[in-house]
Coordinates of C-alpha atoms in Angstrom, one line a residue:
X1 CA 56.9 54.9 175.4
X2 CA 53.9 53.0 176.7
X3 CA 53.9 49.4 177.8
X4 CA 52.3 48.4 174.5
X5 CA 55.2 50.2 172.6
X6 CA 57.7 48.2 174.6
X7 CA 55.9 44.9 173.7
X8 CA 56.0 46.0 170.0
X9 CA 59.7 46.6 170.1
X10 CA 60.4 43.3 171.8
X11 CA 58.2 41.4 169.4
X12 CA 59.8 43.1 166.4
X13 CA 63.4 42.4 167.6
X14 CA 62.8 39.0 169.3
X15 CA 65.6 37.4 167.3
X16 CA 68.2 39.7 169.1
X17 CA 66.8 38.7 172.5
X18 CA 66.9 35.0 171.6
X19 CA 70.5 35.2 170.3
X20 CA 71.7 37.0 173.4
X21 CA 70.1 34.4 175.6
X22 CA 71.4 31.4 173.6
X23 CA 75.0 32.8 173.4
X24 CA 75.1 33.5 177.1
X25 CA 73.8 30.1 178.0
X26 CA 76.0 28.3 175.6
X27 CA 79.2 30.0 176.8
X28 CA 78.4 29.3 180.4
X29 CA 77.6 25.7 179.7
X30 CA 80.9 25.1 178.0
X31 CA 83.2 27.0 180.5
X32 CA 81.5 25.5 183.6
X33 CA 83.0 22.2 184.8
X34 CA 80.7 19.2 184.7
X35 CA 81.3 18.3 188.4
X36 CA 79.6 20.2 191.2
X37 CA 82.9 21.0 192.9
X38 CA 83.0 24.6 191.8
X39 CA 84.4 27.6 193.6
X40 CA 81.8 29.7 195.3
X41 CA 81.9 33.5 195.6
X42 CA 81.8 34.0 199.4
X43 CA 81.6 37.1 201.5
X44 CA 83.9 35.9 204.4
X45 CA 85.4 32.9 206.2
X46 CA 84.7 31.9 209.8
X47 CA 87.3 30.0 211.9
X48 CA 86.4 28.6 215.4
X49 CA 88.7 27.5 218.2
X50 CA 87.4 25.6 221.3
X51 CA 89.1 25.7 224.7
X52 CA 88.3 23.2 227.5
X53 CA 88.4 24.6 231.0
X54 CA 89.0 22.0 233.8
X55 CA 89.1 22.6 237.6
X56 CA 92.1 21.8 239.8
X57 CA 91.3 20.1 243.0
X58 CA 92.0 22.3 246.0
X59 CA 92.0 19.3 248.4
X60 CA 91.6 15.7 248.1
X61 CA 87.9 15.9 248.4
X62 CA 86.8 19.2 246.9
X63 CA 87.2 21.0 243.5
X64 CA 86.5 24.6 242.7
X65 CA 84.6 25.3 239.4
X66 CA 86.4 27.8 237.2
X67 CA 84.9 31.2 236.3
X68 CA 84.1 30.9 232.5
X69 CA 82.8 34.5 232.3
X70 CA 86.1 35.9 233.5
X71 CA 88.0 33.8 230.9
X72 CA 85.7 35.2 228.3
X73 CA 86.4 38.7 229.6
X74 CA 90.2 38.2 229.2
X75 CA 89.6 37.2 225.5
X76 CA 87.9 40.5 224.7
X77 CA 89.9 43.0 226.9
X78 CA 93.2 43.8 228.4
X79 CA 96.5 42.1 227.6
X80 CA 95.2 39.2 225.5
X81 CA 94.0 41.3 222.5
X82 CA 97.3 43.1 222.5
X83 CA 99.3 39.9 222.4
X84 CA 97.0 38.3 219.8
X85 CA 97.2 41.4 217.5
X86 CA 101.0 41.4 217.7
X87 CA 101.1 37.7 216.9
X88 CA 99.0 37.9 213.7
X89 CA 100.6 41.2 212.6
X90 CA 97.6 43.4 213.1
X91 CA 98.7 47.0 213.1
X92 CA 95.4 48.6 214.1
X93 CA 93.7 48.9 217.5
X94 CA 93.7 45.5 219.3
X95 CA 90.2 46.4 220.7
X96 CA 88.9 46.6 217.2
X97 CA 90.3 43.2 216.4
X98 CA 88.8 41.8 219.6
X99 CA 85.4 43.3 218.8
X100 CA 85.1 41.0 215.8
X101 CA 85.4 37.9 217.9
X102 CA 82.4 35.9 218.9
X103 CA 82.9 34.2 222.3
X104 CA 80.4 31.6 223.5
X105 CA 80.6 29.9 226.9
X106 CA 79.2 26.5 227.6
X107 CA 79.0 25.9 231.4
X108 CA 77.7 22.4 231.0
X109 CA 80.6 21.3 228.9
X110 CA 83.1 23.7 230.6
X111 CA 84.1 25.0 227.2
X112 CA 84.7 28.3 225.6
X113 CA 84.4 28.8 221.8
X114 CA 86.2 31.6 220.0
X115 CA 85.0 32.5 216.5
X116 CA 86.8 34.9 214.2
X117 CA 85.6 36.2 210.8
X118 CA 87.7 37.5 208.0
X119 CA 87.7 37.8 204.2
X120 CA 90.6 35.4 204.0
X121 CA 90.4 31.9 205.5
X122 CA 93.9 31.7 206.7
X123 CA 93.6 35.0 208.4
X124 CA 90.5 34.0 210.2
X125 CA 92.1 30.8 211.5
X126 CA 95.2 32.7 212.6
X127 CA 93.2 35.2 214.6
X128 CA 91.0 32.6 216.4
X129 CA 94.1 30.4 217.3
X130 CA 96.1 33.5 218.4
X131 CA 93.4 34.6 220.9
X132 CA 92.9 31.1 222.3
X133 CA 96.7 30.4 222.8
X134 CA 97.4 33.9 224.2
X135 CA 94.6 33.5 226.7
X136 CA 96.1 30.2 227.9
X137 CA 99.6 31.8 228.2
X138 CA 98.2 34.8 230.0
X139 CA 96.5 32.7 232.6
X140 CA 99.6 30.5 233.1
X141 CA 101.8 33.6 233.6
X142 CA 99.4 35.2 236.1
X143 CA 98.2 32.5 238.5
X144 CA 96.6 35.2 240.7
X145 CA 94.4 36.4 237.9
X146 CA 91.3 34.9 239.6
X147 CA 91.3 31.6 237.8
X148 CA 94.3 29.9 239.5
X149 CA 92.1 26.9 240.0
X150 CA 91.4 26.6 236.2
X151 CA 93.5 24.6 233.7
X152 CA 92.9 25.6 230.1
X153 CA 93.8 23.7 227.0
X154 CA 92.9 24.1 223.3
X155 CA 90.5 21.4 222.5
X156 CA 90.2 22.2 218.8
X157 CA 92.3 24.5 216.7
X158 CA 90.5 26.9 214.3
X159 CA 89.7 25.8 210.8
X160 CA 88.3 28.3 208.3
X161 CA 84.8 27.7 207.0
X162 CA 83.5 29.7 204.0
X163 CA 80.2 31.5 204.6
X164 CA 78.1 34.1 202.9
X165 CA 79.0 37.2 204.8
X166 CA 77.0 40.2 205.6
X167 CA 78.6 42.3 202.8
X168 CA 75.9 41.2 200.4
X169 CA 78.0 38.6 198.6
X170 CA 75.9 36.4 196.3
X171 CA 76.5 32.6 196.5
X172 CA 76.5 31.3 192.9
X173 CA 74.9 27.8 193.0
X174 CA 77.4 25.1 191.9
X175 CA 76.7 22.9 188.9
X176 CA 76.5 23.4 185.2
X177 CA 72.7 23.5 185.0
X178 CA 71.9 26.3 187.5
X179 CA 74.7 28.5 186.2
X180 CA 73.6 28.1 182.6
X181 CA 70.0 29.0 183.7
X182 CA 71.3 32.2 185.4
X183 CA 73.4 33.1 182.4
X184 CA 70.5 32.6 180.0
X185 CA 68.3 34.9 182.1
X186 CA 71.1 37.5 182.1
X187 CA 71.3 37.1 178.4
X188 CA 67.6 37.8 178.0
X189 CA 68.0 41.0 180.0
X190 CA 71.0 42.1 177.8
X191 CA 68.9 41.3 174.7
X192 CA 66.0 43.4 176.0
X193 CA 68.3 46.3 176.6
X194 CA 70.0 45.9 173.2
X195 CA 66.6 45.8 171.5
X196 CA 65.5 49.0 173.1
X197 CA 68.8 50.7 172.1
X198 CA 68.6 49.6 168.5
X199 CA 65.0 50.8 168.4
X200 CA 66.1 54.2 169.6
X201 CA 68.8 54.4 166.9
X202 CA 66.6 53.1 164.1
X203 CA 64.6 55.8 162.4
X204 CA 62.9 53.6 159.8
X205 CA 59.2 53.7 159.6
X206 CA 57.3 50.5 160.1
X207 CA 53.9 51.0 161.6
X208 CA 50.9 52.7 160.1
X209 CA 51.1 55.5 162.7
X210 CA 54.8 56.1 162.1
X211 CA 54.3 56.5 158.4
X212 CA 51.3 58.7 158.7
X213 CA 53.1 61.0 161.2
X214 CA 56.1 61.4 159.0
X215 CA 54.3 61.9 155.7
X216 CA 51.1 63.6 156.9
X217 CA 49.2 61.7 154.3
X218 CA 46.2 59.4 154.7
X219 CA 46.9 55.6 154.6
X220 CA 44.4 54.2 152.1
X221 CA 45.4 50.5 152.2
X222 CA 48.0 48.1 153.6
X223 CA 49.3 45.1 151.7
X224 CA 50.5 42.3 154.0
X225 CA 54.0 41.0 154.0
X226 CA 54.5 37.9 151.8
X227 CA 56.3 34.8 152.7
X228 CA 59.5 34.1 150.8
X229 CA 57.9 31.2 148.8
X230 CA 55.1 33.5 147.7
X231 CA 57.2 36.4 146.4
X232 CA 58.3 34.8 143.1
X233 CA 54.7 34.3 142.0
X234 CA 53.1 37.5 143.4
X235 CA 53.9 40.0 140.6
X236 CA 50.3 40.3 139.6
X237 CA 48.6 38.5 142.5
X238 CA 45.2 40.1 141.8
X239 CA 45.1 38.1 138.5
X240 CA 46.9 34.9 139.6
X241 CA 45.6 34.6 143.2
X242 CA 42.5 36.7 143.4
X243 CA 41.2 35.2 146.7
X244 CA 44.3 36.1 148.8
X245 CA 44.4 38.9 151.3
X246 CA 47.4 40.1 149.4
X247 CA 45.2 40.8 146.4
X248 CA 42.4 42.3 148.6
X249 CA 44.9 44.9 149.9
X250 CA 45.2 46.3 146.3
X251 CA 41.4 46.2 145.9
X252 CA 41.1 48.4 149.0
X253 CA 43.6 50.8 147.4
X254 CA 41.5 50.8 144.2
X255 CA 38.4 51.6 146.1
X256 CA 40.1 54.5 147.8
X257 CA 41.4 55.8 144.5
X258 CA 37.9 55.7 143.0
X259 CA 36.0 57.4 145.9
X260 CA 38.6 59.9 147.0
X261 CA 39.5 63.2 145.3
X262 CA 42.8 63.6 147.1
X263 CA 44.0 66.2 149.5
X264 CA 46.4 69.0 148.5
X265 CA 49.6 69.0 150.6
X266 CA 50.5 72.5 152.0
X267 CA 53.2 74.3 150.0
X268 CA 54.0 77.5 148.3
X269 CA 54.7 76.3 144.7
X270 CA 52.6 77.8 141.9
X271 CA 51.6 75.1 139.4
X272 CA 52.5 75.7 135.7
X273 CA 48.9 74.9 134.7
X274 CA 45.7 76.3 136.0
X275 CA 44.1 74.5 138.9
X276 CA 41.0 73.9 137.0
X277 CA 42.6 72.6 133.8
X278 CA 43.3 69.1 134.9
X279 CA 39.9 68.4 136.4
X280 CA 38.3 69.8 133.2
X281 CA 40.2 67.3 131.1
X282 CA 39.1 64.5 133.4
X283 CA 35.5 65.6 133.2
X284 CA 35.6 65.9 129.4
X285 CA 37.1 62.4 128.8
X286 CA 36.0 60.5 131.9
X287 CA 39.5 59.1 132.3
X288 CA 41.7 59.6 135.4
X289 CA 45.5 60.0 135.4
X290 CA 47.0 58.4 138.6
X291 CA 50.7 58.7 139.1
X292 CA 52.2 56.0 141.3
X293 CA 55.6 56.7 142.8
X294 CA 57.8 56.0 145.9
X295 CA 60.6 57.7 147.8
X296 CA 63.3 55.1 146.9
X297 CA 63.7 52.2 144.5
X298 CA 62.7 48.7 145.4
X299 CA 59.7 49.7 147.5
X300 CA 57.2 47.7 145.4
X301 CA 56.1 50.6 143.2
X302 CA 56.0 48.8 139.9
X303 CA 54.4 45.6 141.4
X304 CA 51.7 47.8 143.0
X305 CA 51.0 49.5 139.6
X306 CA 50.5 46.1 138.0
X307 CA 48.2 44.8 140.7
X308 CA 46.2 48.1 140.7
X309 CA 45.8 47.8 137.0
X310 CA 44.4 44.2 137.4
X311 CA 42.1 45.3 140.1
X312 CA 40.7 48.2 138.0
X313 CA 40.3 45.8 135.0
X314 CA 38.3 43.2 137.0
X315 CA 35.6 45.9 137.4
X316 CA 35.3 46.2 133.6
X317 CA 37.3 49.4 133.1
X318 CA 39.9 49.8 130.4
X319 CA 43.3 50.4 132.0
X320 CA 46.4 51.8 130.4
X321 CA 49.8 51.5 132.2
X322 CA 52.5 54.0 131.3
X323 CA 56.1 53.2 132.2
X324 CA 57.4 56.7 132.8
X325 CA 60.4 55.4 134.8
X326 CA 62.8 56.0 131.8
X327 CA 65.9 55.5 134.0
X328 CA 65.0 52.0 135.3
X329 CA 61.9 50.6 133.4
X330 CA 60.4 47.4 134.7
X331 CA 56.7 47.4 133.8
X332 CA 57.3 45.2 130.7
X333 CA 59.1 42.6 132.9
X334 CA 56.2 42.5 135.4
X335 CA 53.7 41.9 132.6
X336 CA 56.1 39.7 130.7
X337 CA 55.9 41.7 127.5
X338 CA 58.8 42.6 125.3
X339 CA 60.0 46.2 125.8
X340 CA 60.1 47.4 122.2
X341 CA 59.2 51.0 121.3
X342 CA 57.4 53.0 123.9
X343 CA 57.2 56.4 125.7
X344 CA 60.7 57.5 125.0
X345 CA 60.2 56.8 121.2
X346 CA 56.9 58.8 121.3
X347 CA 58.5 61.7 123.1
X348 CA 61.6 61.9 120.9
X349 CA 59.6 61.9 117.7
X350 CA 59.7 65.6 116.9
X351 CA 57.8 65.1 113.7
X352 CA 54.7 64.0 115.6
X353 CA 54.1 61.0 113.4
X354 CA 54.3 58.5 116.2
X355 CA 50.9 57.0 117.1
X356 CA 50.1 56.3 120.8
X357 CA 47.7 53.5 119.8
X358 CA 50.5 51.7 117.8
X359 CA 52.8 51.7 120.9
X360 CA 50.3 50.2 123.3
X361 CA 50.7 46.5 124.0
X362 CA 48.2 44.0 125.3
X363 CA 48.9 41.9 128.3
X364 CA 47.9 38.6 129.8
X365 CA 45.5 40.5 132.1
X366 CA 42.2 41.2 130.3
X367 CA 41.5 44.9 130.0
X368 CA 45.0 46.0 130.7
X369 CA 47.4 47.4 128.1
X370 CA 50.8 48.9 128.7
X371 CA 53.1 51.4 127.1
X372 CA 56.7 50.5 127.9
X373 CA 59.5 53.0 128.5
X374 CA 60.8 52.5 125.0
X375 CA 64.2 52.1 123.5
X376 CA 65.4 55.7 123.1
X377 CA 68.5 56.6 125.0
X378 CA 67.8 60.3 125.3
X379 CA 68.0 61.9 128.7
X380 CA 64.6 61.9 130.4
X381 CA 64.6 65.6 131.1
X382 CA 65.0 66.3 127.3
X383 CA 61.8 64.3 126.6
X384 CA 59.6 66.2 129.0
X385 CA 58.4 68.8 126.6
X386 CA 55.9 66.5 124.9
X387 CA 54.7 64.6 128.0
X388 CA 51.6 66.8 128.3
X389 CA 50.5 65.9 124.8
X390 CA 51.1 62.2 125.5
X391 CA 49.0 62.3 128.7
X392 CA 46.2 64.2 127.0
X393 CA 46.1 61.6 124.3
X394 CA 46.2 58.7 126.8
X395 CA 43.0 60.0 128.5
X396 CA 41.1 59.1 125.4
X397 CA 42.5 55.6 125.2
X398 CA 41.4 54.2 128.6
X399 CA 39.2 54.7 131.6
X400 CA 42.1 54.7 134.0
X401 CA 45.7 55.6 133.3
X402 CA 48.3 54.5 135.8
X403 CA 51.7 56.1 135.5
X404 CA 54.8 54.4 136.9
X405 CA 57.4 57.0 137.5
X406 CA 60.9 57.2 138.9
X407 CA 61.4 57.5 142.7
X408 CA 60.8 61.0 144.2
X409 CA 64.1 61.2 146.1
X410 CA 66.3 59.6 143.4
X411 CA 65.3 61.4 140.1
X412 CA 63.6 64.6 139.2
X413 CA 61.6 63.2 136.3
X414 CA 58.4 62.8 138.3
X415 CA 58.2 66.5 139.0
X416 CA 57.6 67.2 135.3
X417 CA 54.5 65.0 135.4
X418 CA 53.0 66.0 138.7
X419 CA 51.3 69.2 137.5
X420 CA 49.6 67.2 134.7
X421 CA 48.0 64.4 136.6
X422 CA 44.8 64.1 138.6
X423 CA 46.1 62.5 141.8
X424 CA 49.2 60.9 143.3
X425 CA 49.6 57.6 145.1
X426 CA 52.7 57.0 147.2
X427 CA 53.9 53.5 147.7
X428 CA 55.9 52.9 151.0
X429 CA 57.5 49.6 151.9
X430 CA 57.3 49.0 155.7
X431 CA 60.8 49.3 157.3
X432 CA 62.4 50.9 154.2
X433 CA 61.6 54.6 154.5
X434 CA 63.3 56.7 157.2
X435 CA 61.7 59.6 159.1
X436 CA 64.0 62.2 157.5
X437 CA 63.2 60.8 154.0
X438 CA 59.5 60.8 154.8
X439 CA 59.5 64.5 155.8
X440 CA 61.4 65.3 152.6
X441 CA 58.8 63.5 150.5
X442 CA 56.0 65.5 152.1
X443 CA 57.9 68.7 151.5
X444 CA 58.4 67.9 147.8
X445 CA 54.8 66.9 147.2
X446 CA 53.6 70.0 148.9
X447 CA 55.5 72.2 146.5
X448 CA 53.5 71.1 143.5
X449 CA 50.0 71.3 145.0
X450 CA 49.1 68.0 143.4
X451 CA 46.1 66.2 145.0
X452 CA 47.4 63.2 147.0
X453 CA 45.1 60.2 147.3
X454 CA 47.2 58.7 150.1
X455 CA 49.8 56.1 150.9
X456 CA 49.8 52.4 150.0
X457 CA 51.9 50.5 152.6
X458 CA 53.5 47.4 151.1
X459 CA 54.9 44.6 153.3
X460 CA 52.9 45.8 156.3
X461 CA 53.2 43.7 159.5
X462 CA 49.5 43.2 159.6
X463 CA 48.0 40.8 162.1
X464 CA 45.9 37.9 160.9
X465 CA 42.8 39.4 162.6
X466 CA 43.4 42.8 160.9
X467 CA 43.9 41.5 157.4
X468 CA 40.4 41.3 155.8
X469 CA 40.0 39.3 152.7
X470 CA 37.7 36.7 151.3
X471 CA 39.1 34.3 153.9
X472 CA 38.4 36.9 156.7
X473 CA 42.1 37.2 157.5
X474 CA 43.0 33.6 157.1
X475 CA 44.6 33.0 153.7
X476 CA 44.3 29.2 154.3
X477 CA 40.5 29.6 154.2
X478 CA 40.8 31.3 150.8
X479 CA 42.9 28.5 149.5
X480 CA 40.5 25.9 150.7
X481 CA 37.6 27.7 149.0
X482 CA 39.5 28.0 145.8
X483 CA 40.5 24.3 145.9
X484 CA 36.8 23.3 146.3
X485 CA 35.8 25.6 143.5
X486 CA 38.3 24.0 141.1
X487 CA 37.3 20.5 142.1
X488 CA 33.7 21.3 141.5
X489 CA 34.4 22.7 138.1
X490 CA 36.4 19.6 137.1
X491 CA 33.6 17.3 138.3
X492 CA 30.9 19.2 136.3
X493 CA 33.1 19.1 133.2
X494 CA 34.0 15.4 133.4
X495 CA 31.0 13.6 134.9
X496 CA 27.2 13.6 134.6
X497 CA 25.2 16.1 136.5
X498 CA 24.0 14.7 139.7
X499 CA 21.1 15.7 142.0
X500 CA 20.9 19.2 143.5
X501 CA 23.5 19.8 146.2
X502 CA 22.0 22.9 147.6
X503 CA 23.7 25.4 145.3
X504 CA 21.5 27.1 142.7
X505 CA 24.3 26.8 140.1
X506 CA 24.0 23.0 140.2
X507 CA 20.4 23.0 139.0
X508 CA 21.1 24.3 135.6
X509 CA 24.2 23.5 133.5
X510 CA 23.2 25.8 130.6
X511 CA 20.5 28.2 129.6
X512 CA 18.6 25.6 127.5
X513 CA 18.0 23.1 130.4
X514 CA 14.8 24.7 131.8
X515 CA 13.2 24.6 128.3
X516 CA 14.1 21.0 127.7
X517 CA 12.4 20.1 131.1
X518 CA 9.3 21.8 130.0
X519 CA 9.3 20.0 126.7
X520 CA 9.7 16.7 128.5
X521 CA 6.7 17.4 130.8
X522 CA 4.6 18.4 127.8
X523 CA 5.4 15.2 125.9
X524 CA 4.7 13.0 128.9
X525 CA 1.3 14.5 129.5
X526 CA 0.3 14.0 125.9

């Protein structure tokens, strides 16, 4: 993965990172005492004992200075380390125990400082005091040891002081605030790791490149993801909100369907009809049969069919929508038309008396008619024998025929239609299709040698700069333009026409106005 790929993963799963950081920070905040008197994690304790060395007067007038270096030597070698080790219960080599001491002499103050370091505070104090006391006892017992003129006394007993030892121990700062900040940072790191792990385990296809690599089909258009408040009124957005970038995505798909012939996916299936038969029918009638399907249900297939129909109709073409998803029909709901008789009734009429024209229903979108799935309860596979006749007749009823079918991986109905159509459009919702399912779809489509126009991605995570529409990627610009247009239309209808405002449409309110101006000029000159 590149650095850009990591950023995409973190941006997509940012909520996980935020939750981990908040949970870690909140838990630390509540379990940490409010006071700053918190226990530190220390590496060791250091205890220090101080001995004062004073000189005995050898006569009434003179005094001999004691030898501090010799006293320091007794602390580190000989009998004193053995006695001290026995006193504190040290079972190892006394020389090793003595090597951990720090002995500092101060000739000016005539003092010797003994410092012992241990992981336990009591142990460090015991070692320092033991060496100091045993040194004094040793000198008292052996007056001829070279320091007979010195009198030693313990000036200060050892007290353990916690320190950050050299073992790499980290001192956690006291206080609720610093500890919460550290925990939050650790939570962010855990969230980053969890986001990467989930991305590795997640095989769903989200980006344009992932979908293309899995399906090996061209991506002809991307419809941006809608906000939750927009979804309820976006069934046929091309008709209800024509200036939005959501509608412009379907127009891009329409343009691709018009100007592309489709590529045949590799496969070894032999079609039931000659390869030239379908193009000949299209050339004879001028109509084009486009089957729209998806891998699974709830990927936006039917909504895409409705918006494509509206986009074709706004160019002046006659559009017929066939609801061939006989298992779960929904076209009539999107167009808000009663279901009634439809395709299943036509296919189940063995007498051949059913008329296709009588089963087509007008919609609220000008130029778009639909043929619902119908009311027959027969099994879809049993109705496939007359589908070819229905599609041939539908070519003469419209300029573009859009066929909404069952999902490829959930029903086999669509495979009876594929050899009869001109091209196939696959609708994929971003984040719904897995890589395994995508490979399976490519394999199934390749078997039937049907020309594939490409893939329409619905709910694409398109950046604002990448979404091109009438507002140049900013849907708010489109809304402002539409609002100004509606306000201008109301003012022209309710009030008198004012002076020109710079728009050519404001000069003439109707076709007769130029003639009336010429007549006024003629009458005035007369």
